[in-house]
XYZ file of C-alpha atoms in Angstrom:
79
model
C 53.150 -22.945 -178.421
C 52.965 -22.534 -181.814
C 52.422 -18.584 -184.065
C 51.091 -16.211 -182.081
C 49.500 -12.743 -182.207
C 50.743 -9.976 -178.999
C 47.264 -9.026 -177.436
C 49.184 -6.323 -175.116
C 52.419 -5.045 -174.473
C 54.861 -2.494 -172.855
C 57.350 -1.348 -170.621
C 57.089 -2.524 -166.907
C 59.040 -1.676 -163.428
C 58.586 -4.383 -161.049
C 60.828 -5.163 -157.724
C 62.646 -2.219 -158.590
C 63.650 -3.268 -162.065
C 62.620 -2.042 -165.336
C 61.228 -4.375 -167.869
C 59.067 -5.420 -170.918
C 55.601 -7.282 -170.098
C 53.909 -8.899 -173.494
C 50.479 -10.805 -173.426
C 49.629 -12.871 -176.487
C 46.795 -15.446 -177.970
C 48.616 -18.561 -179.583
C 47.792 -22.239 -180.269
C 49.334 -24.982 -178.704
C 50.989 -28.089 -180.405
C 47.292 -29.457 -180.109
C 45.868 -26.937 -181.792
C 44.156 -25.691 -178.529
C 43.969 -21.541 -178.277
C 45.978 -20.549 -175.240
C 46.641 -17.262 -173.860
C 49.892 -16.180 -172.244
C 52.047 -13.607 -169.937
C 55.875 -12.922 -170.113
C 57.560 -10.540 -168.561
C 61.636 -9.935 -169.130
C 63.327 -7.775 -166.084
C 66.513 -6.212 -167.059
C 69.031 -6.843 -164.038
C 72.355 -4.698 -165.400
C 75.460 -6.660 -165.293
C 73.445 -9.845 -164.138
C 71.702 -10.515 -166.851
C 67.675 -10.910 -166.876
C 64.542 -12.628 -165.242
C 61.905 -13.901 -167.518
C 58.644 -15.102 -165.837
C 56.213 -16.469 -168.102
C 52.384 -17.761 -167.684
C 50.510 -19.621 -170.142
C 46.702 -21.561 -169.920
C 44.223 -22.946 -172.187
C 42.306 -19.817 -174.175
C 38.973 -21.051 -171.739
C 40.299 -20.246 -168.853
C 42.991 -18.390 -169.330
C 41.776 -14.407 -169.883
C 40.794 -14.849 -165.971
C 44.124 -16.003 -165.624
C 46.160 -13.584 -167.251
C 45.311 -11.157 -164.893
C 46.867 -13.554 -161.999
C 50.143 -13.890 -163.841
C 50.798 -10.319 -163.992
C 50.118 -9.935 -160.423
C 52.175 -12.888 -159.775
C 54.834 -10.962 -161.783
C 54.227 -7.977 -159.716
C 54.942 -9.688 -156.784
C 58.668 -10.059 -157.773
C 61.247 -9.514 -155.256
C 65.150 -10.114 -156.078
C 67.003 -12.068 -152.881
C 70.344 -10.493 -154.261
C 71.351 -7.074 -155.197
C-alpha cells in the first residue's frame, strides 16, 4: 500500500493482552483505494502480535468490521 490517512484508532485488550488497533484508507500500488485493519498486541518479554486486514475500498468498509472481530477472536497457545 502506498500513503495513507488513519480513519480510526486506539487502545485495544484482546486475548488478555493490551494493544493498539488502527484502521486506515490508502491506495494500493495500482492506484486502487483500499481500506485496512492492524492491530499490534503487546506480549511483555515475548515480543508482539500484529494481525493485519486489508481489501479493495468497494468492499472493504463491510469488511473491516470482520477483521476486527477476527482480531477479537485472538487466543495465545502459550503463556
Amino acid at each position: 500500500l502506498e500513503a495513507g490517512s488513519i480513519v480510526a484508532e486506539g487502545p485495544v485488550r484482546i486475548g488478555g493482552f493490551d494493544g493498539y488497533e488502527i484502521e486506515f484508507a490508502a491506495v494500493d500500488r495500482s492506484g486502487t483505494p483500499s481500506v485496512g485493519y492492524q492491530a499490534f498486541l503487546f506480549r511483555p518479554g515475548q515480543g508482539y502480535v500484529r494481525m493485519l486486514g486489508t481489501a479493495g475500498a468497494t468492499v472493504g468498509d463491510g469488511l473491516t468490521a470482520e477483521f476486527r472481530k477476527m482480531a477479537a477472536s485472538y487466543a495465545a497457545t502459550t503463556p
